[in-house]
Amino acid sequence: FAPADVSAQNKGYDIESKIPAELQDADGTTLRFIEVKGRAKGATSVTVTKNEILTALNEPEQFILAIVEVDRELTHTVYLKKPFHKQPDFAATSVNYAIVELISSAETVYNG
């Protein structure tokens, strides 16, 4: 994989990761869009912007939400595909989600 930090470009994700040809799925997906949310150990919610949610809904096979729980020097990361199921309200700029609910309703790609 060839990741690039695009967080400053407001694309709706933090990392654009090119998938090597030999690892691409049959659907021909060449990129992954990864949004990273760091949370302190014990946090129960995460805030996601409207742009991030819309990107996830528009690119469901490419978008991954990475929730990283940080406990001093230790981390635990969960990668989720299809974490969101509906568009936010028109006037919303961000939405708070319960982490447990996101994990239980999404497809877990990695948990470690």
mmCIF file with all atom_site columns, C-alpha atoms in Angstrom:
data_model
loop_
_atom_site.group_PDB
_atom_site.id
_atom_site.type_symbol
_atom_site.label_atom_id
_atom_site.label_alt_id
_atom_site.label_comp_id
_atom_site.label_asym_id
_atom_site.label_entity_id
_atom_site.label_seq_id
_atom_site.pdbx_PDB_ins_code
_atom_site.Cartn_x
_atom_site.Cartn_y
_atom_site.Cartn_z
_atom_site.occupancy
_atom_site.B_iso_or_equiv
_atom_site.pdbx_formal_charge
_atom_site.auth_seq_id
_atom_site.auth_comp_id
_atom_site.auth_asym_id
_atom_site.auth_atom_id
_atom_site.pdbx_PDB_model_num
ATOM 1   C CA . PHE A 1 1   ? 0.000   0.000  0.000  1.00 0.00 ? 1   PHE A CA 1
ATOM 2   C CA . ALA A 1 2   ? 1.090   3.560  -0.662 1.00 0.00 ? 2   ALA A CA 1
ATOM 3   C CA . PRO A 1 3   ? -0.556  5.901  1.865  1.00 0.00 ? 3   PRO A CA 1
ATOM 4   C CA . ALA A 1 4   ? -0.607  9.687  1.557  1.00 0.00 ? 4   ALA A CA 1
ATOM 5   C CA . ASP A 1 5   ? -1.687  12.199 4.205  1.00 0.00 ? 5   ASP A CA 1
ATOM 6   C CA . VAL A 1 6   ? -4.448  14.328 2.652  1.00 0.00 ? 6   VAL A CA 1
ATOM 7   C CA . SER A 1 7   ? -5.966  15.601 5.907  1.00 0.00 ? 7   SER A CA 1
ATOM 8   C CA . ALA A 1 8   ? -5.245  19.255 5.121  1.00 0.00 ? 8   ALA A CA 1
ATOM 9   C CA . GLN A 1 9   ? -7.192  19.005 1.837  1.00 0.00 ? 9   GLN A CA 1
ATOM 10  C CA . ASN A 1 10  ? -10.647 18.493 3.472  1.00 0.00 ? 10  ASN A CA 1
ATOM 11  C CA . LYS A 1 11  ? -11.507 15.546 1.239  1.00 0.00 ? 11  LYS A CA 1
ATOM 12  C CA . GLY A 1 12  ? -13.615 13.815 3.884  1.00 0.00 ? 12  GLY A CA 1
ATOM 13  C CA . TYR A 1 13  ? -10.820 11.492 5.011  1.00 0.00 ? 13  TYR A CA 1
ATOM 14  C CA . ASP A 1 14  ? -7.251  11.734 6.327  1.00 0.00 ? 14  ASP A CA 1
ATOM 15  C CA . ILE A 1 15  ? -5.340  9.110  4.349  1.00 0.00 ? 15  ILE A CA 1
ATOM 16  C CA . GLU A 1 16  ? -5.580  8.135  0.701  1.00 0.00 ? 16  GLU A CA 1
ATOM 17  C CA . SER A 1 17  ? -3.998  4.697  0.326  1.00 0.00 ? 17  SER A CA 1
ATOM 18  C CA . LYS A 1 18  ? -3.215  3.218  -3.097 1.00 0.00 ? 18  LYS A CA 1
ATOM 19  C CA . ILE A 1 19  ? -3.829  -0.531 -3.244 1.00 0.00 ? 19  ILE A CA 1
ATOM 20  C CA . PRO A 1 20  ? -1.122  -2.500 -5.103 1.00 0.00 ? 20  PRO A CA 1
ATOM 21  C CA . ALA A 1 21  ? -2.420  -4.222 -8.256 1.00 0.00 ? 21  ALA A CA 1
ATOM 22  C CA . GLU A 1 22  ? -1.761  -7.692 -6.846 1.00 0.00 ? 22  GLU A CA 1
ATOM 23  C CA . LEU A 1 23  ? -3.955  -6.963 -3.789 1.00 0.00 ? 23  LEU A CA 1
ATOM 24  C CA . GLN A 1 24  ? -6.887  -5.292 -5.553 1.00 0.00 ? 24  GLN A CA 1
ATOM 25  C CA . ASP A 1 25  ? -10.299 -6.935 -5.282 1.00 0.00 ? 25  ASP A CA 1
ATOM 26  C CA . ALA A 1 26  ? -12.154 -8.161 -8.334 1.00 0.00 ? 26  ALA A CA 1
ATOM 27  C CA . ASP A 1 27  ? -14.185 -4.932 -8.320 1.00 0.00 ? 27  ASP A CA 1
ATOM 28  C CA . GLY A 1 28  ? -11.044 -3.021 -9.378 1.00 0.00 ? 28  GLY A CA 1
ATOM 29  C CA . THR A 1 29  ? -10.883 -0.703 -6.374 1.00 0.00 ? 29  THR A CA 1
ATOM 30  C CA . THR A 1 30  ? -7.513  1.072  -6.462 1.00 0.00 ? 30  THR A CA 1
ATOM 31  C CA . LEU A 1 31  ? -7.786  3.394  -3.452 1.00 0.00 ? 31  LEU A CA 1
ATOM 32  C CA . ARG A 1 32  ? -8.823  3.307  0.178  1.00 0.00 ? 32  ARG A CA 1
ATOM 33  C CA . PHE A 1 33  ? -10.015 6.440  1.931  1.00 0.00 ? 33  PHE A CA 1
ATOM 34  C CA . ILE A 1 34  ? -9.211  6.248  5.650  1.00 0.00 ? 34  ILE A CA 1
ATOM 35  C CA . GLU A 1 35  ? -10.600 8.640  8.245  1.00 0.00 ? 35  GLU A CA 1
ATOM 36  C CA . VAL A 1 36  ? -8.727  8.384  11.563 1.00 0.00 ? 36  VAL A CA 1
ATOM 37  C CA . LYS A 1 37  ? -10.368 9.250  14.870 1.00 0.00 ? 37  LYS A CA 1
ATOM 38  C CA . GLY A 1 38  ? -8.151  9.136  17.952 1.00 0.00 ? 38  GLY A CA 1
ATOM 39  C CA . ARG A 1 39  ? -9.895  8.751  21.300 1.00 0.00 ? 39  ARG A CA 1
ATOM 40  C CA . ALA A 1 40  ? -8.622  8.473  24.850 1.00 0.00 ? 40  ALA A CA 1
ATOM 41  C CA . LYS A 1 41  ? -9.085  5.096  26.519 1.00 0.00 ? 41  LYS A CA 1
ATOM 42  C CA . GLY A 1 42  ? -12.597 4.895  27.930 1.00 0.00 ? 42  GLY A CA 1
ATOM 43  C CA . ALA A 1 43  ? -14.131 7.446  25.550 1.00 0.00 ? 43  ALA A CA 1
ATOM 44  C CA . THR A 1 44  ? -17.653 6.445  24.590 1.00 0.00 ? 44  THR A CA 1
ATOM 45  C CA . SER A 1 45  ? -18.303 8.728  21.615 1.00 0.00 ? 45  SER A CA 1
ATOM 46  C CA . VAL A 1 46  ? -16.638 10.087 18.513 1.00 0.00 ? 46  VAL A CA 1
ATOM 47  C CA . THR A 1 47  ? -17.448 13.207 16.479 1.00 0.00 ? 47  THR A CA 1
ATOM 48  C CA . VAL A 1 48  ? -17.588 12.863 12.695 1.00 0.00 ? 48  VAL A CA 1
ATOM 49  C CA . THR A 1 49  ? -18.003 15.748 10.269 1.00 0.00 ? 49  THR A CA 1
ATOM 50  C CA . LYS A 1 50  ? -20.799 15.939 7.732  1.00 0.00 ? 50  LYS A CA 1
ATOM 51  C CA . ASN A 1 51  ? -18.202 15.809 4.934  1.00 0.00 ? 51  ASN A CA 1
ATOM 52  C CA . GLU A 1 52  ? -16.710 12.588 6.358  1.00 0.00 ? 52  GLU A CA 1
ATOM 53  C CA . ILE A 1 53  ? -20.146 10.949 6.603  1.00 0.00 ? 53  ILE A CA 1
ATOM 54  C CA . LEU A 1 54  ? -21.087 11.943 3.052  1.00 0.00 ? 54  LEU A CA 1
ATOM 55  C CA . THR A 1 55  ? -17.765 10.646 1.723  1.00 0.00 ? 55  THR A CA 1
ATOM 56  C CA . ALA A 1 56  ? -18.356 7.325  3.499  1.00 0.00 ? 56  ALA A CA 1
ATOM 57  C CA . LEU A 1 57  ? -21.855 7.040  2.031  1.00 0.00 ? 57  LEU A CA 1
ATOM 58  C CA . ASN A 1 58  ? -20.690 7.990  -1.488 1.00 0.00 ? 58  ASN A CA 1
ATOM 59  C CA . GLU A 1 59  ? -17.678 5.618  -1.460 1.00 0.00 ? 59  GLU A CA 1
ATOM 60  C CA . PRO A 1 60  ? -18.826 2.678  0.721  1.00 0.00 ? 60  PRO A CA 1
ATOM 61  C CA . GLU A 1 61  ? -16.324 0.146  -0.653 1.00 0.00 ? 61  GLU A CA 1
ATOM 62  C CA . GLN A 1 62  ? -13.358 2.496  -0.380 1.00 0.00 ? 62  GLN A CA 1
ATOM 63  C CA . PHE A 1 63  ? -14.041 4.358  2.878  1.00 0.00 ? 63  PHE A CA 1
ATOM 64  C CA . ILE A 1 64  ? -12.690 3.042  6.181  1.00 0.00 ? 64  ILE A CA 1
ATOM 65  C CA . LEU A 1 65  ? -13.227 4.658  9.575  1.00 0.00 ? 65  LEU A CA 1
ATOM 66  C CA . ALA A 1 66  ? -10.268 3.941  11.858 1.00 0.00 ? 66  ALA A CA 1
ATOM 67  C CA . ILE A 1 67  ? -11.016 4.451  15.543 1.00 0.00 ? 67  ILE A CA 1
ATOM 68  C CA . VAL A 1 68  ? -7.803  4.495  17.557 1.00 0.00 ? 68  VAL A CA 1
ATOM 69  C CA . GLU A 1 69  ? -8.086  4.154  21.330 1.00 0.00 ? 69  GLU A CA 1
ATOM 70  C CA . VAL A 1 70  ? -5.009  5.651  23.000 1.00 0.00 ? 70  VAL A CA 1
ATOM 71  C CA . ASP A 1 71  ? -3.869  4.614  26.484 1.00 0.00 ? 71  ASP A CA 1
ATOM 72  C CA . ARG A 1 72  ? -0.571  6.387  27.140 1.00 0.00 ? 72  ARG A CA 1
ATOM 73  C CA . GLU A 1 73  ? 1.889   4.414  24.980 1.00 0.00 ? 73  GLU A CA 1
ATOM 74  C CA . LEU A 1 74  ? -0.592  1.708  23.939 1.00 0.00 ? 74  LEU A CA 1
ATOM 75  C CA . THR A 1 75  ? -3.131  1.870  21.134 1.00 0.00 ? 75  THR A CA 1
ATOM 76  C CA . HIS A 1 76  ? -6.006  -0.294 19.961 1.00 0.00 ? 76  HIS A CA 1
ATOM 77  C CA . THR A 1 77  ? -7.356  0.283  16.444 1.00 0.00 ? 77  THR A CA 1
ATOM 78  C CA . VAL A 1 78  ? -10.612 -0.814 14.841 1.00 0.00 ? 78  VAL A CA 1
ATOM 79  C CA . TYR A 1 79  ? -11.114 -0.355 11.075 1.00 0.00 ? 79  TYR A CA 1
ATOM 80  C CA . LEU A 1 80  ? -14.765 -0.117 10.035 1.00 0.00 ? 80  LEU A CA 1
ATOM 81  C CA . LYS A 1 81  ? -16.359 -0.265 6.588  1.00 0.00 ? 81  LYS A CA 1
ATOM 82  C CA . LYS A 1 82  ? -19.849 1.133  6.042  1.00 0.00 ? 82  LYS A CA 1
ATOM 83  C CA . PRO A 1 83  ? -20.017 2.746  9.494  1.00 0.00 ? 83  PRO A CA 1
ATOM 84  C CA . PHE A 1 84  ? -22.823 5.178  8.598  1.00 0.00 ? 84  PHE A CA 1
ATOM 85  C CA . HIS A 1 85  ? -26.289 4.351  7.324  1.00 0.00 ? 85  HIS A CA 1
ATOM 86  C CA . LYS A 1 86  ? -27.947 7.691  6.660  1.00 0.00 ? 86  LYS A CA 1
ATOM 87  C CA . GLN A 1 87  ? -27.069 11.239 5.710  1.00 0.00 ? 87  GLN A CA 1
ATOM 88  C CA . PRO A 1 88  ? -26.837 13.815 8.486  1.00 0.00 ? 88  PRO A CA 1
ATOM 89  C CA . ASP A 1 89  ? -29.484 16.535 8.741  1.00 0.00 ? 89  ASP A CA 1
ATOM 90  C CA . PHE A 1 90  ? -29.043 19.342 6.220  1.00 0.00 ? 90  PHE A CA 1
ATOM 91  C CA . ALA A 1 91  ? -28.056 21.876 8.902  1.00 0.00 ? 91  ALA A CA 1
ATOM 92  C CA . ALA A 1 92  ? -25.646 19.550 10.727 1.00 0.00 ? 92  ALA A CA 1
ATOM 93  C CA . THR A 1 93  ? -21.923 20.244 10.550 1.00 0.00 ? 93  THR A CA 1
ATOM 94  C CA . SER A 1 94  ? -20.939 17.190 12.603 1.00 0.00 ? 94  SER A CA 1
ATOM 95  C CA . VAL A 1 95  ? -22.536 14.243 14.378 1.00 0.00 ? 95  VAL A CA 1
ATOM 96  C CA . ASN A 1 96  ? -21.595 12.476 17.613 1.00 0.00 ? 96  ASN A CA 1
ATOM 97  C CA . TYR A 1 97  ? -21.763 8.686  17.516 1.00 0.00 ? 97  TYR A CA 1
ATOM 98  C CA . ALA A 1 98  ? -21.542 6.115  20.300 1.00 0.00 ? 98  ALA A CA 1
ATOM 99  C CA . ILE A 1 99  ? -18.410 4.085  19.515 1.00 0.00 ? 99  ILE A CA 1
ATOM 100 C CA . VAL A 1 100 ? -20.036 0.823  20.603 1.00 0.00 ? 100 VAL A CA 1
ATOM 101 C CA . GLU A 1 101 ? -22.957 1.420  18.225 1.00 0.00 ? 101 GLU A CA 1
ATOM 102 C CA . LEU A 1 102 ? -20.662 2.256  15.302 1.00 0.00 ? 102 LEU A CA 1
ATOM 103 C CA . ILE A 1 103 ? -18.667 -0.931 15.835 1.00 0.00 ? 103 ILE A CA 1
ATOM 104 C CA . SER A 1 104 ? -21.746 -3.131 16.210 1.00 0.00 ? 104 SER A CA 1
ATOM 105 C CA . SER A 1 105 ? -23.475 -1.811 13.085 1.00 0.00 ? 105 SER A CA 1
ATOM 106 C CA . ALA A 1 106 ? -20.463 -1.678 10.725 1.00 0.00 ? 106 ALA A CA 1
ATOM 107 C CA . GLU A 1 107 ? -18.316 -4.263 8.966  1.00 0.00 ? 107 GLU A CA 1
ATOM 108 C CA . THR A 1 108 ? -15.119 -4.711 10.988 1.00 0.00 ? 108 THR A CA 1
ATOM 109 C CA . VAL A 1 109 ? -12.110 -4.949 8.674  1.00 0.00 ? 109 VAL A CA 1
ATOM 110 C CA . TYR A 1 110 ? -9.455  -5.006 11.414 1.00 0.00 ? 110 TYR A CA 1
ATOM 111 C CA . ASN A 1 111 ? -9.531  -5.118 15.197 1.00 0.00 ? 111 ASN A CA 1
ATOM 112 C CA . GLY A 1 112 ? -6.190  -5.040 16.949 1.00 0.00 ? 112 GLY A CA 1
#
